[in-house]
Amino acid sequence: MPRKRIFSDEERRKRHCEASRKYREANLEKVTAYNKQWKIDNWEYYREYNREYLRRWRQNKKAGRVQV
């Protein structure tokens, strides 16, 4: 029986990204429906996230930094 291959963190990340991309392509309708439902179920998270994002954006704008 062959030994199980050990992947580095970078290799694991690349493989996961590729597998995720293929899954999303193959199941676009299912993924879209899931994402919409997740946003509805977790609207509090988005409210908090947007508040923090805007706070940082205003802070950077006041400091005169241009973020790329």
Short mmCIF file of C-alpha atoms in Angstrom, two decimals:
data_model
loop_
_atom_site.label_atom_id
_atom_site.label_comp_id
_atom_site.label_asym_id
_atom_site.label_seq_id
_atom_site.Cartn_x
_atom_site.Cartn_y
_atom_site.Cartn_z
CA MET A 1 0.00 0.00 0.00
CA PRO A 2 1.49 3.40 -0.96
CA ARG A 3 2.25 5.91 1.75
CA LYS A 4 0.03 8.92 2.15
CA ARG A 5 1.58 12.01 0.60
CA ILE A 6 2.28 14.94 2.90
CA PHE A 7 1.46 18.32 1.38
CA SER A 8 2.98 21.62 2.42
CA ASP A 9 0.62 24.37 3.57
CA GLU A 10 0.99 26.15 0.24
CA GLU A 11 0.27 22.98 -1.75
CA ARG A 12 -2.75 22.23 0.43
CA ARG A 13 -4.08 25.75 -0.09
CA LYS A 14 -3.61 25.53 -3.87
CA ARG A 15 -5.34 22.15 -4.04
CA HIS A 16 -8.21 23.40 -1.92
CA CYS A 17 -8.63 26.54 -4.06
CA GLU A 18 -8.66 24.49 -7.24
CA ALA A 19 -11.17 21.98 -5.82
CA SER A 20 -13.40 24.83 -4.58
CA ARG A 21 -13.29 26.54 -7.97
CA LYS A 22 -14.26 23.33 -9.78
CA TYR A 23 -17.10 22.68 -7.32
CA ARG A 24 -18.45 26.21 -7.69
CA GLU A 25 -18.34 25.91 -11.49
CA ALA A 26 -20.14 22.57 -11.46
CA ASN A 27 -22.79 23.58 -8.87
CA LEU A 28 -23.29 27.28 -9.52
CA GLU A 29 -27.03 27.34 -8.78
CA LYS A 30 -26.63 25.39 -5.54
CA VAL A 31 -23.74 27.58 -4.36
CA THR A 32 -25.59 30.79 -5.24
CA ALA A 33 -28.70 29.66 -3.35
CA TYR A 34 -26.61 28.66 -0.33
CA ASN A 35 -24.78 32.02 -0.29
CA LYS A 36 -28.04 33.99 -0.49
CA GLN A 37 -29.54 31.99 2.36
CA TRP A 38 -26.35 32.42 4.44
CA LYS A 39 -26.51 36.19 4.00
CA ILE A 40 -30.15 36.22 5.12
CA ASP A 41 -29.38 34.05 8.15
CA ASN A 42 -26.29 36.03 9.14
CA TRP A 43 -27.30 39.62 8.48
CA GLU A 44 -26.03 40.66 11.94
CA TYR A 45 -22.53 39.63 10.88
CA TYR A 46 -22.74 41.80 7.78
CA ARG A 47 -24.01 44.79 9.76
CA GLU A 48 -21.10 44.51 12.20
CA TYR A 49 -18.57 43.88 9.42
CA ASN A 50 -19.72 46.87 7.38
CA ARG A 51 -19.65 49.14 10.43
CA GLU A 52 -16.03 48.16 11.14
CA TYR A 53 -15.05 48.45 7.45
CA LEU A 54 -16.50 51.96 7.19
CA ARG A 55 -14.84 53.00 10.46
CA ARG A 56 -11.44 51.94 9.10
CA TRP A 57 -12.13 53.60 5.74
CA ARG A 58 -13.01 56.92 7.40
CA GLN A 59 -9.96 56.68 9.65
CA ASN A 60 -7.67 56.12 6.66
CA LYS A 61 -9.34 58.93 4.75
CA LYS A 62 -8.76 61.35 7.64
CA ALA A 63 -5.13 60.27 7.87
CA GLY A 64 -4.74 61.13 4.19
CA ARG A 65 -3.57 57.67 3.22
CA VAL A 66 -4.64 56.27 -0.11
CA GLN A 67 -5.22 52.55 0.15
CA VAL A 68 -4.64 50.48 -2.97
#
